[in-house]
Amino acid sequence: MSNADQGGTAALELEGLEKSFGPTRIIRGVDLTIVRGERHAVIGPNGAGKSTLFHLISGHYRPTSGRIRLDGRDITGLSPEQINRRGLARSFQITNIFPQLSVWENVRCATLWAMGYRYNFWRDIDGLDDVRLRTEEILGQINLIERWDMPAGMLAYAEQRALEIGLALASDADILLLDEPMAGMSHAESQHMVELIRKVSENRTLLMIEHDMGVVFNLADRISVLVYGEIIASDTPERIKANADVQRAYLGTEVA
Amino acid sequence: MSDTSDTVVRPAGFPSGAAPGPLRRYGPWIVLALLLLVLPRVFSSGLSISTMCVMGTMIIFALSYNMLLGQSGLLSFGHAVFFGLGGFLTAQMMNMMAGGEGPLPLMVYPLVGGLAGLVFGVIFGAVATRRAGTAFAMITLGIGELVTSSALILRGFFGGETGITVDRTEIHQVFGLSFGPQVQVYYLIAGWCLVSVIAMYAITRTPFGRICNAVRDNPQRVNFVGYNTTVVRFIAFSLAGLFAGIAGGLASINFEIMNSAQMGAAESGSVILMAYIGGVGNFAGPIIGAIVVTYLHLMLSDLSDVWELYFGLLFISMVMYAPNGIAGVIMMQRPLIRRGQLLRVAPYYVLALIPGLVALAGLSMIIEMTHQLSISASEGLGMTMMGIAFNADALLPWLTAVVLLGGGGWLGVRAARLAREAYGAAMVRGRVQ
Ligand SMILES: Nc1ncnc2c1ncn2[C@@H]1O[C@H](COP(=O)(O)OP(=O)(O)O)[C@@H](O)[C@H]1O
Ligand SMILES: [Mg+2]
């Protein structure tokens, strides 16, 4: 299923990536290549810089130095919307939705750019069948059809997390960045989420941050371990499990 | 991939893609058109017709403002600039074409205003919409000051303090319409009002319109679904300028005079008042606000010299107690109606309203007596309110005022609490049934 071991083309390349806030170096020279079609997990202790790394890739932060390439094209310093239009979508660790809009409007807004409607202010949006079907498809995937007309801010926490993923899925990007999609979910909910992520990442490249080791070892083709802004190992789940550095720096403390 | 959605039963009302029936789609507009058509027959006095002319103009202006505040979350303090520039350009064009020289009839002149509003919306929008939030608000305030002070310098174009006058009957006439009679102007304004309202409503239901709502809600997230929020704000600002310009064009046709004060901060404040009092969260809100504020303005300025003070009080109490405006208060009753509970709660509203009005009477006595004592003292201290004559420095009226305000206020607060409880209980009851 994955071409990770077959040496496929690079979907995402990070080269000497650095990010400092004032004098504090948060990301300290990250080199990483995500191969097209692979499911790649980033793990690491709290405060290691995982979310910051995602903010750099998605254009939310500008790197202090280093380069980022998407499908071989340099995207360093581009704005979030430019990066999104080149086929990279993301979710956020802290739920980031449109709280006053209905669930339906949330997802529909996220489909519009990719479906080519952009800033169109002359077509009746309810008359756009492709948008409607796509919105319904996403709502089906994230199990929110029943909640379609509820203001998103009134959803239960786990439902908001599902919507958060829905917004990332809606733009039909080739590369998905999911920041702790299962955080705070019950076991059953995260079980469903794992299946959903597995399914939607079938024809895509997935880069996700996750704390649950069960999920990570089950879902990922490769795992990178980020500690204090540096990647100390990047390998298959089996070899990461066996890696002594990782044991010491991370697994030993969290998964006893 | 779509198998999930096929197996799930769609809940009631779920978007099916079926086009709404012609009655649903065009019915409200046809009703509105008929209403606009018959209004001058129902309210046929000269005063009513000229009031409705102002209302029609203000409806367009307030709705255009709500494209910014309500739809896109942009608080502009300079929206009257586009109203004013639209008005001035229309007036100048009319003066150029006076004497029936130009081939265009008066009906199309508001387009000149719209075009002016659009062009200046593009120019000023290019600057202002680079920022959001407070910075945006401050820039629009600056633009307002800039334009009004420039208008006083460019006397040739803006006519200085007196402004410029026009004669709408001098324009090329068609269908025997001279636009001398005010009722003809009414129909001109009503027509443009209908077209503008429909257009602005339609825009809310387009991809752009929905993205405006998303930008209002969470601009940062909009970036991550592919949109440049600056561009969204810029388009909204330009379109709002277009419709404000149409309103300004209509105003200059209606009043036959444009004055640079009509572009100023007071006018920009007044449109905020209209949108807010009507309700910015609902498309119909600014329409209600424009009608109510225009009416109150006319009525209060007749009744009291300090009518602006009452507006201030109204505005503050709306912001504090009904932040969603009149439309919001009406929308709050919808769940009650659906639960069949409105009639059980309505008596409590009346119960709260009566002491509220008593308190208001007390307050306005204090305001008017103070005004009489300070500003109008040269005219003597005698005054009348509600047909009762008294002296502004007598003890009894002051005592009465304090008792009315205090007693009415105290009862009003208690009654309001009861009404809130009744509302809550009705919602619960409705759910149980
Ligand atoms: N905008 C910021 N300004 C200053 N420090 C920041 C900022 N964002 C993150 N940090 C710091 O960077 C470190 C890494 O944060 P983060 O990337 O959220 O970690 P992780 O996601 O791995 O838990 C933390 O110490 C955090 O305080
Ligand atoms: Mg994080």
Short mmCIF file of C-alpha atoms in Angstrom, two decimals, chain A residues 58 60 80-81 84-85 90-92 96-101 104-105 108-110 112-113 117-126 128-129 132 136-137 139-141 145-146 148 164 167-168 199-200 203-204, chain B residues 1-6 8-18 20 25 202-211 213-229 231-232 235 239:
data_model
loop_
_atom_site.label_atom_id
_atom_site.label_comp_id
_atom_site.label_asym_id
_atom_site.label_seq_id
_atom_site.Cartn_x
_atom_site.Cartn_y
_atom_site.Cartn_z
CA SER A 58 1.53 25.00 6.55
CA HIS A 60 1.35 29.77 9.64
CA PRO A 80 -1.19 29.47 4.31
CA GLU A 81 -3.72 29.94 1.50
CA ASN A 84 -3.34 25.10 0.73
CA ARG A 85 -4.00 25.77 -2.95
CA ARG A 90 -4.23 20.62 7.86
CA SER A 91 -6.11 20.27 11.11
CA PHE A 92 -5.25 21.93 14.39
CA ASN A 96 -10.15 25.70 15.04
CA ILE A 97 -13.54 25.78 13.33
CA PHE A 98 -16.20 28.38 12.49
CA PRO A 99 -18.18 28.25 15.74
CA GLN A 100 -21.18 30.34 14.70
CA LEU A 101 -21.66 28.74 11.30
CA TRP A 104 -22.96 22.21 6.98
CA GLU A 105 -21.59 25.71 6.29
CA ARG A 108 -19.09 23.66 2.58
CA CYS A 109 -16.82 26.70 3.03
CA ALA A 110 -13.83 24.38 3.15
CA LEU A 112 -15.27 25.90 -2.17
CA TRP A 113 -11.80 26.97 -3.21
CA TYR A 117 -15.73 28.72 -6.93
CA ARG A 118 -13.21 31.01 -5.25
CA TYR A 119 -14.59 34.54 -4.78
CA ASN A 120 -17.67 33.94 -6.93
CA PHE A 121 -20.38 36.39 -5.86
CA TRP A 122 -22.96 35.80 -8.55
CA ARG A 123 -23.88 32.10 -8.33
CA ASP A 124 -26.43 30.74 -5.89
CA ILE A 125 -24.41 28.49 -3.61
CA ASP A 126 -27.35 26.18 -2.91
CA LEU A 128 -24.04 24.10 -6.83
CA ASP A 129 -24.63 20.35 -6.91
CA ARG A 132 -23.50 19.94 -2.07
CA GLU A 136 -22.54 15.61 2.16
CA GLU A 137 -19.80 13.09 1.47
CA LEU A 139 -20.29 14.94 6.60
CA GLY A 140 -20.93 11.25 6.06
CA GLN A 141 -17.28 10.41 6.58
CA ILE A 145 -24.95 14.22 8.98
CA GLU A 146 -27.37 14.22 11.90
CA TRP A 148 -25.76 19.27 9.87
CA GLU A 164 -11.85 19.79 12.50
CA LEU A 167 -12.36 20.85 7.27
CA ALA A 168 -8.97 19.39 6.40
CA LYS A 199 -9.50 5.38 4.78
CA VAL A 200 -9.05 9.00 3.75
CA ASN A 203 -4.70 7.87 -1.91
CA ARG A 204 -2.95 10.61 -0.05
CA MET B 1 -15.73 6.75 -0.55
CA SER B 2 -19.28 7.96 -0.65
CA ASP B 3 -20.78 4.73 0.64
CA THR B 4 -21.02 6.13 4.19
CA SER B 5 -23.32 8.92 3.12
CA ASP B 6 -25.58 6.59 1.19
CA VAL B 8 -27.06 7.26 6.52
CA VAL B 9 -30.65 8.38 6.58
CA ARG B 10 -30.81 12.06 5.80
CA PRO B 11 -32.46 14.03 8.60
CA ALA B 12 -35.41 16.29 7.92
CA GLY B 13 -34.55 19.45 6.06
CA PHE B 14 -31.16 18.15 4.95
CA PRO B 15 -30.07 19.93 1.75
CA SER B 16 -31.30 17.79 -1.12
CA GLY B 17 -30.38 20.01 -4.03
CA ALA B 18 -34.00 20.27 -5.13
CA PRO B 20 -36.94 25.70 -4.09
CA ARG B 25 -37.95 31.73 -4.19
CA ALA B 202 -28.47 37.20 -3.33
CA ILE B 203 -24.84 38.03 -2.60
CA THR B 204 -25.17 36.58 0.91
CA ARG B 205 -26.10 33.28 -0.72
CA THR B 206 -23.09 32.92 -2.99
CA PRO B 207 -19.73 31.26 -2.34
CA PHE B 208 -18.27 34.71 -1.65
CA GLY B 209 -21.11 35.59 0.74
CA ARG B 210 -20.57 32.44 2.78
CA ILE B 211 -16.83 32.95 2.92
CA ASN B 213 -19.37 34.80 7.19
CA ALA B 214 -16.44 32.44 7.70
CA VAL B 215 -14.03 35.40 7.76
CA ARG B 216 -16.25 37.07 10.37
CA ASP B 217 -16.22 33.92 12.47
CA ASN B 218 -12.58 32.83 12.28
CA PRO B 219 -10.39 34.60 9.70
CA GLN B 220 -7.29 32.58 10.48
CA ARG B 221 -8.98 29.30 9.62
CA VAL B 222 -10.18 30.72 6.30
CA ASN B 223 -6.54 31.00 5.21
CA PHE B 224 -6.10 27.28 5.69
CA VAL B 225 -8.99 26.41 3.38
CA GLY B 226 -7.44 28.37 0.52
CA TYR B 227 -8.80 31.90 0.86
CA ASN B 228 -6.93 35.15 1.17
CA THR B 229 -8.86 37.05 3.83
CA VAL B 231 -9.13 39.74 -0.82
CA VAL B 232 -12.41 38.70 0.81
CA ILE B 235 -14.35 42.61 -2.32
CA LEU B 239 -19.38 46.01 -3.01
#
